[in-house]
PDB file of C-alpha atoms in Angstrom:
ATOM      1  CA  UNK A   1     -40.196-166.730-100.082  1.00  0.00           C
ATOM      2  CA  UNK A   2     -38.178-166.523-103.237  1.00  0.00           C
ATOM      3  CA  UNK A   3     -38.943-170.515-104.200  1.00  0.00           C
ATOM      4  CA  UNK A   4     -43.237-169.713-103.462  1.00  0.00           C
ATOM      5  CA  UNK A   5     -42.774-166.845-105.803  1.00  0.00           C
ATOM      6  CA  UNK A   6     -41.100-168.821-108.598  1.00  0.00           C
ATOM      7  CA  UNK A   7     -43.716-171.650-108.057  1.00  0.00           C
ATOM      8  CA  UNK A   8     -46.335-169.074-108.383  1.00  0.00           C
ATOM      9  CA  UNK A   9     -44.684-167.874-111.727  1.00  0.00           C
ATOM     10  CA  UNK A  10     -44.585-171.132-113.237  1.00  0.00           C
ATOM     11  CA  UNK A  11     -48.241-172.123-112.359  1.00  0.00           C
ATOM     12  CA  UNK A  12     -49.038-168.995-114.148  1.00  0.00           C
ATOM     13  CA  UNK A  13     -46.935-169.652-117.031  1.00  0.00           C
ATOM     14  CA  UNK A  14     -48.533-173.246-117.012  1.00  0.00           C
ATOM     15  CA  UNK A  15     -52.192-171.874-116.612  1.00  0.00           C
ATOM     16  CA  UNK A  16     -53.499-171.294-113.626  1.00  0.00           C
ATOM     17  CA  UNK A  17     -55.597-168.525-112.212  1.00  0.00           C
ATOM     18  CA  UNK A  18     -57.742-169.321-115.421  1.00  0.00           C
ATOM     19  CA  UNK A  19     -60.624-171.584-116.015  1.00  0.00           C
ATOM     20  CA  UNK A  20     -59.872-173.098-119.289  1.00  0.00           C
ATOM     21  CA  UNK A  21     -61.490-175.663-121.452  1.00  0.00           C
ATOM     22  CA  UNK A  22     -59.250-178.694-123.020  1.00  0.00           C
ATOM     23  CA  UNK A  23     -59.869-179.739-126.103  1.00  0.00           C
ATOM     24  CA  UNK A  24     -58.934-183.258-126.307  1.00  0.00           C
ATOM     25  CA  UNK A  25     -57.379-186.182-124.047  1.00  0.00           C
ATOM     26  CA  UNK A  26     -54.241-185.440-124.689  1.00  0.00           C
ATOM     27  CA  UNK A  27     -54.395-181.968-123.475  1.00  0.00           C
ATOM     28  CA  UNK A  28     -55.547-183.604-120.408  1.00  0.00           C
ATOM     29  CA  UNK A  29     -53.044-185.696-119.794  1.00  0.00           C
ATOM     30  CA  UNK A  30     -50.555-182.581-120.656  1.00  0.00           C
ATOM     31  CA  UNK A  31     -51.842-180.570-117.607  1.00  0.00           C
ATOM     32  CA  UNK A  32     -51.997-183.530-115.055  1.00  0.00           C
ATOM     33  CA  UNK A  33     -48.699-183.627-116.085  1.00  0.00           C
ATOM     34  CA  UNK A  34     -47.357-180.423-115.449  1.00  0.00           C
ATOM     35  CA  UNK A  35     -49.295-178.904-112.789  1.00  0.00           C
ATOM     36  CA  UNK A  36     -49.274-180.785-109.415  1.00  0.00           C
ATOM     37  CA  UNK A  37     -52.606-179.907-108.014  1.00  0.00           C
ATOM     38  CA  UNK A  38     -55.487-179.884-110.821  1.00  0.00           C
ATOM     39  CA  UNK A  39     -59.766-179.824-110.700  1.00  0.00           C
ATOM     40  CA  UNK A  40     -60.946-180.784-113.684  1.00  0.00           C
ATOM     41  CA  UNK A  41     -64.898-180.597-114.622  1.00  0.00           C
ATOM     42  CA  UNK A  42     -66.443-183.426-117.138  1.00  0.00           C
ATOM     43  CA  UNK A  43     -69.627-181.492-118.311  1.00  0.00           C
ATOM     44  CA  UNK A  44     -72.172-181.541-121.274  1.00  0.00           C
ATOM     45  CA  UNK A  45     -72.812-178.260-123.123  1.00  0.00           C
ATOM     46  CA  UNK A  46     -76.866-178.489-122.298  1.00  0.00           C
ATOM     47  CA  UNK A  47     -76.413-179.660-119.061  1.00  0.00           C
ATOM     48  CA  UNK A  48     -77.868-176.941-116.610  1.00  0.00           C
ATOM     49  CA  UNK A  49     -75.981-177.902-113.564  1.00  0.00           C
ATOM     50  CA  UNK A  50     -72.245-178.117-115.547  1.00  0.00           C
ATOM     51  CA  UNK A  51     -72.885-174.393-116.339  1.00  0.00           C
ATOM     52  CA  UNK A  52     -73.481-174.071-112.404  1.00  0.00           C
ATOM     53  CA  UNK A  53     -70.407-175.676-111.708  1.00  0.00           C
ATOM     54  CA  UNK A  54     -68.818-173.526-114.649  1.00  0.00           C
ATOM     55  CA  UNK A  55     -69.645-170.266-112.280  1.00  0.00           C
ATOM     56  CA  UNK A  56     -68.608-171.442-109.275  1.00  0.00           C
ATOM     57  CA  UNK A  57     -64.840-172.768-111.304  1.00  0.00           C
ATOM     58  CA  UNK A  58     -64.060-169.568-112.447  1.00  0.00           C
ATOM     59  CA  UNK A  59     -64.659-167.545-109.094  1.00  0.00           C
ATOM     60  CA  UNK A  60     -61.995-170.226-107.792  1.00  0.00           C
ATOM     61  CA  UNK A  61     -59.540-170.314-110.593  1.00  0.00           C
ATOM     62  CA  UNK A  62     -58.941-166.810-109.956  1.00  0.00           C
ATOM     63  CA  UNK A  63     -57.911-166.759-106.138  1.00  0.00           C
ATOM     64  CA  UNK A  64     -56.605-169.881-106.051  1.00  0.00           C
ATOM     65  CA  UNK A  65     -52.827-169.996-107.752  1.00  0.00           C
ATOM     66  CA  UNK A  66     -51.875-173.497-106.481  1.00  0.00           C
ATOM     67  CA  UNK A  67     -54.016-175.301-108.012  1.00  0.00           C
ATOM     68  CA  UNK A  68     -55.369-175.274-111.942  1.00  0.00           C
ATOM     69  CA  UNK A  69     -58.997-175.274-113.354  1.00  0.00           C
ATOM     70  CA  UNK A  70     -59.715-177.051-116.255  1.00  0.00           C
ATOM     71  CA  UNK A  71     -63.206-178.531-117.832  1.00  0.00           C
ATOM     72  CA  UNK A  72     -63.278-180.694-120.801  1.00  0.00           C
ATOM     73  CA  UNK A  73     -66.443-181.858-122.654  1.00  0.00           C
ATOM     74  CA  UNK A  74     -67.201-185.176-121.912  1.00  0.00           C
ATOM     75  CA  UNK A  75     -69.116-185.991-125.505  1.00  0.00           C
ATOM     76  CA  UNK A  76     -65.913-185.309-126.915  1.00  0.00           C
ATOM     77  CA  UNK A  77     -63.752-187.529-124.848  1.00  0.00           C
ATOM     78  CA  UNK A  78     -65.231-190.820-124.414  1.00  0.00           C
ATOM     79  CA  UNK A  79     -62.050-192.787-123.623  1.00  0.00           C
ATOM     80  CA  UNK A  80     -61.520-190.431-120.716  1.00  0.00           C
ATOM     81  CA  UNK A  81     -64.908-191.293-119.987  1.00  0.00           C
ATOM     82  CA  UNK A  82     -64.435-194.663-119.782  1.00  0.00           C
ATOM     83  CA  UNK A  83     -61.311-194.860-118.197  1.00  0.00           C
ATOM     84  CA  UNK A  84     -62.358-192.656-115.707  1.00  0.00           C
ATOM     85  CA  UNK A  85     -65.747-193.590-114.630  1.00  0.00           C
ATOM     86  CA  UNK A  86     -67.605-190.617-115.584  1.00  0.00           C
ATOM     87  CA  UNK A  87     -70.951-192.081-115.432  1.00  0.00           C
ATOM     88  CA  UNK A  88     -72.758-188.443-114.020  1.00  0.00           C
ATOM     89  CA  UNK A  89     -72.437-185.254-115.495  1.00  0.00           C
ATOM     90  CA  UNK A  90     -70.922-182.707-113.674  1.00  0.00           C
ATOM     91  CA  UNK A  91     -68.440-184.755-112.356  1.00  0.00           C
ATOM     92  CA  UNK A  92     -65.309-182.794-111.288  1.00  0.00           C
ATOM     93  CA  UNK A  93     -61.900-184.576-110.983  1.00  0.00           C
ATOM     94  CA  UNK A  94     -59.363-183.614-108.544  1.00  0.00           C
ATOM     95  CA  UNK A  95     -55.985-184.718-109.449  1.00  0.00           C
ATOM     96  CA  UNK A  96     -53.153-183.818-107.347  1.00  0.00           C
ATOM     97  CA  UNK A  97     -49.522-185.385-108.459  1.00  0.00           C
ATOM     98  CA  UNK A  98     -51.190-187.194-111.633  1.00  0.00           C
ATOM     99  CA  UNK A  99     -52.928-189.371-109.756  1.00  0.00           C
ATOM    100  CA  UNK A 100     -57.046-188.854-109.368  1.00  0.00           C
ATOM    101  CA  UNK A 101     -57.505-188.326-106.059  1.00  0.00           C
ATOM    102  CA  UNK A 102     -61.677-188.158-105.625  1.00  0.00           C
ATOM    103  CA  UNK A 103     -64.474-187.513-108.231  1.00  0.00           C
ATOM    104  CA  UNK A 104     -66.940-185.613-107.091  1.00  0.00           C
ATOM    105  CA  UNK A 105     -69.995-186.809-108.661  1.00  0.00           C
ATOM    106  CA  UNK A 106     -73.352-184.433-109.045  1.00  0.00           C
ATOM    107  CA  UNK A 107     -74.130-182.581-106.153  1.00  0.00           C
ATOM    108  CA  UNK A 108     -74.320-184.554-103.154  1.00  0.00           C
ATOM    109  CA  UNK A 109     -71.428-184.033-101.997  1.00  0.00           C
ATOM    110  CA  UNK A 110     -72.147-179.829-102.240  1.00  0.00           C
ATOM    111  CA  UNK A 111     -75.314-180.147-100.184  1.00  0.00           C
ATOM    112  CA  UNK A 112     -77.487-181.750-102.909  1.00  0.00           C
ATOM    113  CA  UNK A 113     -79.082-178.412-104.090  1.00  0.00           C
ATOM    114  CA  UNK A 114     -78.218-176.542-106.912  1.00  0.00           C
ATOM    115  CA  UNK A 115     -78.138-172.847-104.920  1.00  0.00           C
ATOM    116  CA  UNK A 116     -74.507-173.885-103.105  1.00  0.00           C
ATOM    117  CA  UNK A 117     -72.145-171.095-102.211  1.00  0.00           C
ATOM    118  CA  UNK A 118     -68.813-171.142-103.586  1.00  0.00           C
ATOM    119  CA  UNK A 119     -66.959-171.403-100.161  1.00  0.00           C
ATOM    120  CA  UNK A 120     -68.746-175.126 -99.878  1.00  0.00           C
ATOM    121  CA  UNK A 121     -67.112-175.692-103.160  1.00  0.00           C
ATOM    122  CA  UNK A 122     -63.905-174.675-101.985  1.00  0.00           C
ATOM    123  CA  UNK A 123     -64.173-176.995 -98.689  1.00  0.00           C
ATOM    124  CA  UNK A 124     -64.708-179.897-100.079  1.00  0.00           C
ATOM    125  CA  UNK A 125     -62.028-179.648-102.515  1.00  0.00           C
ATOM    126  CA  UNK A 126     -59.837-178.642-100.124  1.00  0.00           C
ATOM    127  CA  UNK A 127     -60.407-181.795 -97.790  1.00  0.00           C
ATOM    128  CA  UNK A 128     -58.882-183.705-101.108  1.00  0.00           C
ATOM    129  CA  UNK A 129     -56.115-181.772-100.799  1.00  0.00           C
ATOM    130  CA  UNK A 130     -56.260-180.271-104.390  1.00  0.00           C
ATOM    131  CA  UNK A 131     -57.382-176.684-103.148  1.00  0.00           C
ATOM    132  CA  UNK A 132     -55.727-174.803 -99.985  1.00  0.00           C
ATOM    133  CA  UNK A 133     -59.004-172.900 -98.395  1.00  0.00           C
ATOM    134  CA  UNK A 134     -59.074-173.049 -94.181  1.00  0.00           C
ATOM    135  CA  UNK A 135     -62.284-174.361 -92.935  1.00  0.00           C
ATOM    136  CA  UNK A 136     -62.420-171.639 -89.649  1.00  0.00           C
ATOM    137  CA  UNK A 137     -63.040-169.210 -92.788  1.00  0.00           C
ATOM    138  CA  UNK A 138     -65.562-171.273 -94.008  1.00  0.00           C
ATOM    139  CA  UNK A 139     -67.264-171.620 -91.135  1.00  0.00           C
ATOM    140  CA  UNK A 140     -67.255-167.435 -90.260  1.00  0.00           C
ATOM    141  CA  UNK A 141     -68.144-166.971 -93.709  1.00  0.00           C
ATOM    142  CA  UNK A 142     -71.186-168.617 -93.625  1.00  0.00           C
ATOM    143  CA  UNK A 143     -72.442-168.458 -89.562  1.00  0.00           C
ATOM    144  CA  UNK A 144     -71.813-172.234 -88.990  1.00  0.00           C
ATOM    145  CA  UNK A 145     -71.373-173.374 -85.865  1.00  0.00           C
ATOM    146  CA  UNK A 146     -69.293-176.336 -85.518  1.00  0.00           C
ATOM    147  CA  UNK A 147     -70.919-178.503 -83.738  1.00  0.00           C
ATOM    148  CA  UNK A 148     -73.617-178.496 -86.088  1.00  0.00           C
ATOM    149  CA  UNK A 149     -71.187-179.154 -89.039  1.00  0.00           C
ATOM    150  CA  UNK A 150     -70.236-182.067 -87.279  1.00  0.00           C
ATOM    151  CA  UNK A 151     -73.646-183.337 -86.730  1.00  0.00           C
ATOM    152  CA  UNK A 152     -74.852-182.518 -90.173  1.00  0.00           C
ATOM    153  CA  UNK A 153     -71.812-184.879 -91.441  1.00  0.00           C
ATOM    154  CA  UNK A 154     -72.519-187.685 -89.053  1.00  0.00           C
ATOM    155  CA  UNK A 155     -76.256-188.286 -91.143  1.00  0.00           C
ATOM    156  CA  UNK A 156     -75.237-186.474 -94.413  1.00  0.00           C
ATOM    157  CA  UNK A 157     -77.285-185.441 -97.335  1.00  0.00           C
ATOM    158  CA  UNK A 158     -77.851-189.010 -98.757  1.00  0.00           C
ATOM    159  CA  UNK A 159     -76.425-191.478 -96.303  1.00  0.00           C
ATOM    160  CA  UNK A 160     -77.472-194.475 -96.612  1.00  0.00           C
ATOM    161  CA  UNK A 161     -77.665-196.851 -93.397  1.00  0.00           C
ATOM    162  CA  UNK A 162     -76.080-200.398 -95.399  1.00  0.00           C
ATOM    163  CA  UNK A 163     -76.332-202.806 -92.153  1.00  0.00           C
ATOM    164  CA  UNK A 164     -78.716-205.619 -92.460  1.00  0.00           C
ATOM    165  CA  UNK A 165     -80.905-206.091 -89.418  1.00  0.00           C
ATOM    166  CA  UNK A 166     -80.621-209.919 -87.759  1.00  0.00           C
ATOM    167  CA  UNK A 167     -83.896-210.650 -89.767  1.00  0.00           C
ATOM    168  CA  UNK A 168     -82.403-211.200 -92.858  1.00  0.00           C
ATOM    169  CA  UNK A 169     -79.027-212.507 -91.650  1.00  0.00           C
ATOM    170  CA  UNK A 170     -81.433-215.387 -89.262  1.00  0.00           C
ATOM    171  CA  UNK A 171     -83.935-216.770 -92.260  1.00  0.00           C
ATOM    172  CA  UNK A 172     -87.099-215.217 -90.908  1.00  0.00           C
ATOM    173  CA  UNK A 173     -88.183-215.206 -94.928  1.00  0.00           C
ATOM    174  CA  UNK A 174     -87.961-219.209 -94.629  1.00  0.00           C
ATOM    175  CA  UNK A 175     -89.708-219.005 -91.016  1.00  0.00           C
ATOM    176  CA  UNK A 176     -92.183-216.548 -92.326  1.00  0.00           C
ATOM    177  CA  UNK A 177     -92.611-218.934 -95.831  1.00  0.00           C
ATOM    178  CA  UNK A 178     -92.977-222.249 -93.716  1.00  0.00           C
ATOM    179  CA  UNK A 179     -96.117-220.845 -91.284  1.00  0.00           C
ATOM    180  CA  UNK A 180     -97.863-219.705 -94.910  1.00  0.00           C
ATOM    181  CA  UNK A 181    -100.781-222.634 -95.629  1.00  0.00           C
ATOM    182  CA  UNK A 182     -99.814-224.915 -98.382  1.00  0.00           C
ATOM    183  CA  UNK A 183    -103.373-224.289 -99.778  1.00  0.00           C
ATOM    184  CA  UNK A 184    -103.013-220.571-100.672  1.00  0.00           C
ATOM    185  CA  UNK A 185    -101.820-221.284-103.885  1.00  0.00           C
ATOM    186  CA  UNK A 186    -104.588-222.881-104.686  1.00  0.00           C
ATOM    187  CA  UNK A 187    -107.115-220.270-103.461  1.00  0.00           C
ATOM    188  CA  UNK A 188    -105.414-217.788-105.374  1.00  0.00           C
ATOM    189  CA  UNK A 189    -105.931-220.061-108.493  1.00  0.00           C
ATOM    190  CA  UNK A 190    -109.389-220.807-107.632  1.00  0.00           C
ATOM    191  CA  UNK A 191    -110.284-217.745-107.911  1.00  0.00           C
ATOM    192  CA  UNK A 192    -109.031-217.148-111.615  1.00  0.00           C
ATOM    193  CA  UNK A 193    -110.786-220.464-112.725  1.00  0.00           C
ATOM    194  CA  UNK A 194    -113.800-218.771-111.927  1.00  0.00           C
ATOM    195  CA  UNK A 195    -112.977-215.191-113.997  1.00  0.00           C
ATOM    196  CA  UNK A 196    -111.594-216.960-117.036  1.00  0.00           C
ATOM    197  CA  UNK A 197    -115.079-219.017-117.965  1.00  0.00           C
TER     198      UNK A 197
END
């Protein structure tokens, strides 16, 4: 009891409970090094949805002791950038032990709409570990039944099916390519003869 209270001191002391703003890379580096479990949002001044993220930050930073809330802007940090991937703004970074566990890029991931509730927020960050938020809450909070959850994450917002149907794997391009007529080529070029005089 006495060791959680002196953690929660020292996160305190070292930030947290605060959404703050970093001002260059080697802040960042500073508070991945000192706090174990830390979110940190890439975002762009003009960029509507990094001021929705912004909202959504700062109602976490404030309940949430254990881990630290950060956002850094990412015109000013372009070797972060880089190194990092950033390649979508907002793009938050969780970070837990210095090491960068997930990005999660845009929206998708949130339900792909810009009118998310916080508590999605908070579960998805929590299933990278950077965040501790129970998912039974979640679920009461918002009148989800799990089952549907479930289903809902077997198709996702944007999944993709990758596998290649035996079509493409078996040639049928060169099957479908060798029972063309060798002539249609020249039809085709028949036909502009007779436009271009």
């Amino acid at each position: 009891m006495i060791a959680k209270q002196k953690k929660t001191q020292k996160n305190v002391l070292n930030g947290h409970g605060r959404y703050m703003e970093l001002s260059d890379q080697k802040e960042f580096f500073e508070a991945c090094r000192v706090s174990e479990q830390v979110v940190i949002h890439f975002y762009r001044p003009s960029t509507l949805r990094c001021q929705i993220v912004d909202r959504h930050l700062e109602t976490l930073a404030a309940g949430h002791l254990e881990t630290r809330f950060l956002k850094i802007n990412a015109e000013k940090c372009p070797f972060l950038v880089e190194k990092l991937r950033i390649i979508m703004l907002p793009t938050i970074l969780c970070v837990k032990n210095g090491k960068t566990e997930h990005s999660i890029i845009g929206f998708d991931e949130l339900g792909g709409d810009d009118e998310f509730p916080t508590s999605v927020l908070a579960l998805v960050l929590s299933s990278y570990d950077v965040l501790k938020y129970d998912k039974d809450t979640f679920l009461e909070e918002n009148n989800i039944d799990q089952d549907e959850l479930e289903a809902d994450a077997e198709g996702g917002v944007n999944k993709i099916d990758m596998r290649r149907g035996p079509a493409i794997r078996e040639g049928v391009n060169d099957a479908a390519a060798a029972i063309e007529d060798s002539d249609s080529d020249a039809e085709y070029y028949e036909g502009l003869d007779e436009i271009g005089h």
